[in-house]
Short mmCIF file of C-alpha atoms in Angstrom, two decimals:
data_model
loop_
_atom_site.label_atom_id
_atom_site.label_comp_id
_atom_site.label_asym_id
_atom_site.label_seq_id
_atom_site.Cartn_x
_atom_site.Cartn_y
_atom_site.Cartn_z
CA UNK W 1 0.00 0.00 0.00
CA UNK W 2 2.75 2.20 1.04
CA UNK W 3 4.60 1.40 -2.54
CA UNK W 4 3.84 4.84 -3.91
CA UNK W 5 5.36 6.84 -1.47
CA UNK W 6 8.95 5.30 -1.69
CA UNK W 7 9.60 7.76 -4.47
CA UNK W 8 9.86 10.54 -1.55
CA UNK W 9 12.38 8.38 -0.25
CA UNK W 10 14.39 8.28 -3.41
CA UNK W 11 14.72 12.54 -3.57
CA UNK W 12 15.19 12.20 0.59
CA UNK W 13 17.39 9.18 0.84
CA UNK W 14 15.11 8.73 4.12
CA UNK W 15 13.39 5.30 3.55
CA UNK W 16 11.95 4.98 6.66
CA UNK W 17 10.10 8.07 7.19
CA UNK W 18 8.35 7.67 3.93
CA UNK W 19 5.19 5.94 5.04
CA UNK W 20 4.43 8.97 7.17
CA UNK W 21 2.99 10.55 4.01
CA UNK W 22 0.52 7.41 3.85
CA UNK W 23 -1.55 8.65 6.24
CA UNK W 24 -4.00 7.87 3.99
CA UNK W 25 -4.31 4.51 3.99
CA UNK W 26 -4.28 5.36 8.73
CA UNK W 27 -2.40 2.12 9.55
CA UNK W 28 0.78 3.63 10.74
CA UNK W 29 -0.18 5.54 13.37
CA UNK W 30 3.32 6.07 15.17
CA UNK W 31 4.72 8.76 12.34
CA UNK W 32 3.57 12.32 12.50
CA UNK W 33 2.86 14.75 10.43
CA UNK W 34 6.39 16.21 10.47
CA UNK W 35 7.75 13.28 9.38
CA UNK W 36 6.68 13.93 6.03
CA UNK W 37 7.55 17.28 6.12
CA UNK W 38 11.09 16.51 6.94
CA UNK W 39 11.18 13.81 3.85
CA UNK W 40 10.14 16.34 1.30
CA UNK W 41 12.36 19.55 3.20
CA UNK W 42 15.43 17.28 2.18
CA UNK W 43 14.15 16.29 -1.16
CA UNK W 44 13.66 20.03 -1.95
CA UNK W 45 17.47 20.34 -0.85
CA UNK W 46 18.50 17.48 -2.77
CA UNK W 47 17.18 19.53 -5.88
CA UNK W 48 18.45 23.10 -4.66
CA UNK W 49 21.68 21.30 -4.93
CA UNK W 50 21.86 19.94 -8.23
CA UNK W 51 19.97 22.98 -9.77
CA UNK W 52 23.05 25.03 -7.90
CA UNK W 53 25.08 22.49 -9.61
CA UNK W 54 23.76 22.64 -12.90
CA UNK W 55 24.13 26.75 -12.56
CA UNK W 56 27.30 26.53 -11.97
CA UNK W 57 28.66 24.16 -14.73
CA UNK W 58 26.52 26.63 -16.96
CA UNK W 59 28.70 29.46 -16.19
CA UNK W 60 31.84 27.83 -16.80
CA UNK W 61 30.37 26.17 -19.82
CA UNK W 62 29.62 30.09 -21.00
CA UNK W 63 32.95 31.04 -19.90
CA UNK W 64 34.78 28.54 -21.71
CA UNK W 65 36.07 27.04 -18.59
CA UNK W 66 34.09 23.49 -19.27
CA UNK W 67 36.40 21.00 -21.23
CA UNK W 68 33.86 18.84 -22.21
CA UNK W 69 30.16 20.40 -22.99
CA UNK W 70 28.21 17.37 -22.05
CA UNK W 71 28.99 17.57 -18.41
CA UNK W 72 26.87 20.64 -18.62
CA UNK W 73 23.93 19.33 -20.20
CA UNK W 74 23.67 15.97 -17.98
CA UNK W 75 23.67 17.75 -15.05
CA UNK W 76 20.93 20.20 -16.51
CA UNK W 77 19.15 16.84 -17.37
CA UNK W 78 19.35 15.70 -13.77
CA UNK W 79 17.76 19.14 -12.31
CA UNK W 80 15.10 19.42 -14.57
CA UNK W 81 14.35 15.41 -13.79
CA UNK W 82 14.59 15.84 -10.66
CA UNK W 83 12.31 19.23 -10.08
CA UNK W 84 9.83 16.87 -12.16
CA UNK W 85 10.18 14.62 -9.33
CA UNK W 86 9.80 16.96 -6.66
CA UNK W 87 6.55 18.81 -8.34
CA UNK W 88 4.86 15.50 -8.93
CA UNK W 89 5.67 14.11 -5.49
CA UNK W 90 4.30 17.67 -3.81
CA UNK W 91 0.98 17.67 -5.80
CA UNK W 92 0.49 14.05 -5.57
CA UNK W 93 0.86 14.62 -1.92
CA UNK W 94 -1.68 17.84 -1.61
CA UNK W 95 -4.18 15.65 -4.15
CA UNK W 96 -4.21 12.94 -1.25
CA UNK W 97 -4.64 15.37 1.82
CA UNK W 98 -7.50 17.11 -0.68
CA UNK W 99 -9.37 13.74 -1.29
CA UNK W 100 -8.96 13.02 2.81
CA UNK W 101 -10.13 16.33 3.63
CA UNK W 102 -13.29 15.41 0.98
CA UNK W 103 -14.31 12.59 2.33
CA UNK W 104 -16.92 14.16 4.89
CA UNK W 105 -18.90 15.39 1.76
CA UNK F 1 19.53 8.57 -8.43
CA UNK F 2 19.01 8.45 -12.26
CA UNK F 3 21.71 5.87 -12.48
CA UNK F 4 21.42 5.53 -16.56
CA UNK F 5 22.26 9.41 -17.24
CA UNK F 6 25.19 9.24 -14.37
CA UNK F 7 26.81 6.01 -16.41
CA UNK F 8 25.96 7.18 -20.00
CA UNK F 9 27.80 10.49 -18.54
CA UNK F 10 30.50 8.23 -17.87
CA UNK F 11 30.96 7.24 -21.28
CA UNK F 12 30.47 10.60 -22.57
CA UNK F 13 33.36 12.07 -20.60
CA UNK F 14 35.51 8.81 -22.03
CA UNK F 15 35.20 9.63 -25.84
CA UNK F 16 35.30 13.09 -25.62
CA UNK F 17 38.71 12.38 -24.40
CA UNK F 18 39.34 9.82 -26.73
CA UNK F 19 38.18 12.65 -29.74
CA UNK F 20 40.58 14.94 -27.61
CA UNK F 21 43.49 12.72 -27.79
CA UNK F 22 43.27 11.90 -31.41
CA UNK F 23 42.67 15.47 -32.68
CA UNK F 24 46.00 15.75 -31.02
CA UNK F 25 47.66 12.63 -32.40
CA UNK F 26 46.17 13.94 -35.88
CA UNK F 27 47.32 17.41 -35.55
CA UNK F 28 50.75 16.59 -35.01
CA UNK F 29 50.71 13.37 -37.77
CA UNK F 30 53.45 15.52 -39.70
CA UNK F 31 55.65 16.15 -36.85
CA UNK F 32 59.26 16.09 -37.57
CA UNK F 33 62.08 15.58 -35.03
CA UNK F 34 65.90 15.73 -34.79
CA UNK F 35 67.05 12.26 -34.46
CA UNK F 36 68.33 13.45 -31.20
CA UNK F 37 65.07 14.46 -29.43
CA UNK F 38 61.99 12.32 -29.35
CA UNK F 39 59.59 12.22 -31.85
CA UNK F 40 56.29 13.55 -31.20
CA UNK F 41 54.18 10.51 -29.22
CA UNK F 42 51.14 9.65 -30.00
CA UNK F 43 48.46 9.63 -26.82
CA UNK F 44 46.11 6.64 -26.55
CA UNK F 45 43.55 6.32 -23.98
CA UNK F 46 43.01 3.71 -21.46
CA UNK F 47 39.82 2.85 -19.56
CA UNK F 48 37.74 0.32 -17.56
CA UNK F 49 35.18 -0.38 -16.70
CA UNK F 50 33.76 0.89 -13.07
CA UNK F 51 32.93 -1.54 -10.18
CA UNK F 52 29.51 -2.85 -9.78
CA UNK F 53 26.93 -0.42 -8.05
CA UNK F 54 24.26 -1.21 -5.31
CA UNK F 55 21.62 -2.44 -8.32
CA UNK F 56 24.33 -4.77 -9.32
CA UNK F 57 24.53 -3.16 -12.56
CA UNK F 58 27.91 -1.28 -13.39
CA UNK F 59 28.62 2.36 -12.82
CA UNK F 60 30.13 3.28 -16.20
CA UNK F 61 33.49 3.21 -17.61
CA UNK F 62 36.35 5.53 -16.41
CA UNK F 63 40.06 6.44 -17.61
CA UNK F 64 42.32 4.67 -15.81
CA UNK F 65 45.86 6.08 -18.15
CA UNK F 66 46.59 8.25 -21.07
CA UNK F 67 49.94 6.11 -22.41
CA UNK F 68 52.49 7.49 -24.88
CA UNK F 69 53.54 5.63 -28.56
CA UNK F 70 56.94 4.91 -28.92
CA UNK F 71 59.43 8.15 -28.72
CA UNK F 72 61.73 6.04 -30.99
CA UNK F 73 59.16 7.30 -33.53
CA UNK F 74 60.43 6.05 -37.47
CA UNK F 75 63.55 7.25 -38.49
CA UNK F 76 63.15 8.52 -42.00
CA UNK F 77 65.75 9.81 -44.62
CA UNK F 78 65.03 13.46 -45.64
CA UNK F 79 68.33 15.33 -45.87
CA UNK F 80 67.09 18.52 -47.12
CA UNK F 81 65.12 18.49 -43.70
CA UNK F 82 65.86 21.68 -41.81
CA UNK F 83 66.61 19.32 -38.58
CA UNK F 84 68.02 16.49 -40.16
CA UNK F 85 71.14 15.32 -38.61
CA UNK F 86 74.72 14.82 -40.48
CA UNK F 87 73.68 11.85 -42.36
CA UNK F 88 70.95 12.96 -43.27
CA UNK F 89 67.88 11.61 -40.75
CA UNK F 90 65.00 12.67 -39.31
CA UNK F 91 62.49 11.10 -37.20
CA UNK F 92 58.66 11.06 -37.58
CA UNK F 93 56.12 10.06 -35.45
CA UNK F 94 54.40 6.62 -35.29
CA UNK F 95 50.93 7.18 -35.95
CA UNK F 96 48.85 5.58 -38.79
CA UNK F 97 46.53 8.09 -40.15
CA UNK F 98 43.91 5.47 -41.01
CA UNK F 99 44.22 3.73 -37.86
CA UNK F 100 43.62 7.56 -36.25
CA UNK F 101 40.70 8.08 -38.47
CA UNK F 102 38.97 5.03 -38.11
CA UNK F 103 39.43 5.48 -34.05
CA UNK F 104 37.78 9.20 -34.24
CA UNK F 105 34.50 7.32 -36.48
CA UNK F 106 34.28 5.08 -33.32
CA UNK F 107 34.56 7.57 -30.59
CA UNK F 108 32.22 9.48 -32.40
CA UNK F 109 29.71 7.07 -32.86
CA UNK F 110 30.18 5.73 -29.45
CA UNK F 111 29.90 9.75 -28.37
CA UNK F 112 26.61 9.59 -29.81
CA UNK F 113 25.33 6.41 -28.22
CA UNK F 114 26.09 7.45 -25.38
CA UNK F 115 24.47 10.71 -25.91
CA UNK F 116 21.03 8.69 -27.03
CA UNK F 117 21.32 6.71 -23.72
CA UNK F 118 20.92 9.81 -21.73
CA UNK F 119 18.20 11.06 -24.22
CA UNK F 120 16.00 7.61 -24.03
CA UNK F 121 16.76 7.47 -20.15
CA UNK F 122 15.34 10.95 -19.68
CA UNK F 123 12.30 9.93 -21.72
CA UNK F 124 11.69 6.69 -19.72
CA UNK F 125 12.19 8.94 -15.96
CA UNK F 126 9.70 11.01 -17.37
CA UNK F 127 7.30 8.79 -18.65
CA UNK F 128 7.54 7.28 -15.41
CA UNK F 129 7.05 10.71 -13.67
CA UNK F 130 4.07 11.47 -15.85
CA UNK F 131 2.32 7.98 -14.25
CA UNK F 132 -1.05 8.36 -13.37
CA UNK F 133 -0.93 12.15 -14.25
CA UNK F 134 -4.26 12.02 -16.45
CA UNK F 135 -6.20 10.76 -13.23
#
């Protein structure tokens, strides 16, 4: 049940706090709240870093600095992947609080 | 994570060295030497591959050594050589042109596998990002 989730744990690294965003399916009642909080906070870092990263390889690839291009666009691959993963992850996330938060209509 | 684009990235990195080396070999093909220096060497590139990952798959391939040809070079007659010595000698440098050329067409296309690797990757992460999306 808590398959879907394990993708937060892939930007977070954080395994084992991931089925605190199941909430949904209420059997793990020992994880908070926070917890999931925490997993996406460090999944949003995990992609500040490797935009910062791309950033920077794009300024030495405009500079002339870069001896070979590609490293460039890989890591510009990897950011934009990765904020993909991030976005869909976040409003996958609100679209389950919204359907728990419907269910007293 | 997005093991696929880190490896192909790998290989990347390899052949554009490998194009690197042999525009150098090939730029200097015509090099001419006084028997008593070296003649220019040509650079070849070494690599492995990298040690199994987590997955089990491999992590890429990586230079391990850029080796030198032969400074011996081939000693040529040419006596009207600016740098030829008293009996008349030069040395060139050991590099087959064809052999050079026929390296670059596989670096290249192995540059662009590599390249379509991290192109088909980043269409299969997506398509598994976009999963669902419709619903």
């Amino acid at each position: 049940m808590t398959n879907p989730i394990s993708a937060i744990a892939a930007i977070g690294q954080l395994g084992e706090a991931a089925p605190a965003a199941a909430a949904s399916s209420a059997a793990v009642p020992s994880t908070s709240g926070a917890d999931f909080a925490k997993v996406l906070g460090n999944g949003i870092d995990a992609v500040q870093s490797s935009q910062s990263n791309a950033d920077q390889l794009a300024v030495q690839a405009a500079t002339g600095q870069l001896t070979d291009p590609a490293t460039y666009t890989i890591a510009a691959t990897q950011a934009q992947l990765m904020t993909q993963l991030m976005t869909t992850i976040e409003s996958k996330s609100v679209d389950a609080f919204n359907q728990i938060m419907g269910m007293q209509a | 994570m997005f093991n696929a684009i880190d490896t192909a990235g790998t290989g990347i990195h390899v052949y554009q060295t490998w194009i690197d080396a042999l525009g150098n070999n090939i730029a200097n093909v015509n090099d001419i030497a006084p028997t008593s220096d070296a003649a220019f060497q040509a650079t070849f590139v070494q690599a492995q591959a990298l040690p199994t990952g987590p997955d089990g798959v491999g992590g890429g391939v990586v230079i391990t050594g850029l080796p030198q040809s032969d400074a011996q070079g081939i000693v040529t007659y040419d006596k009207d050589s600016p740098v030829a010595d008293a009996q008349g000698y030069v040395r060139r440098p050991d590099i087959d042109l064809s052999s050079q050329m026929t390296n670059l067409i596989m670096a290249q296309r192995a540059y662009q596998a590599n390249a379509t690797v991290i192109d088909r990757a980043t269409d299969v992460y997506k398509a598994g990002l976009a999963i669902n999306k419709g619903a």
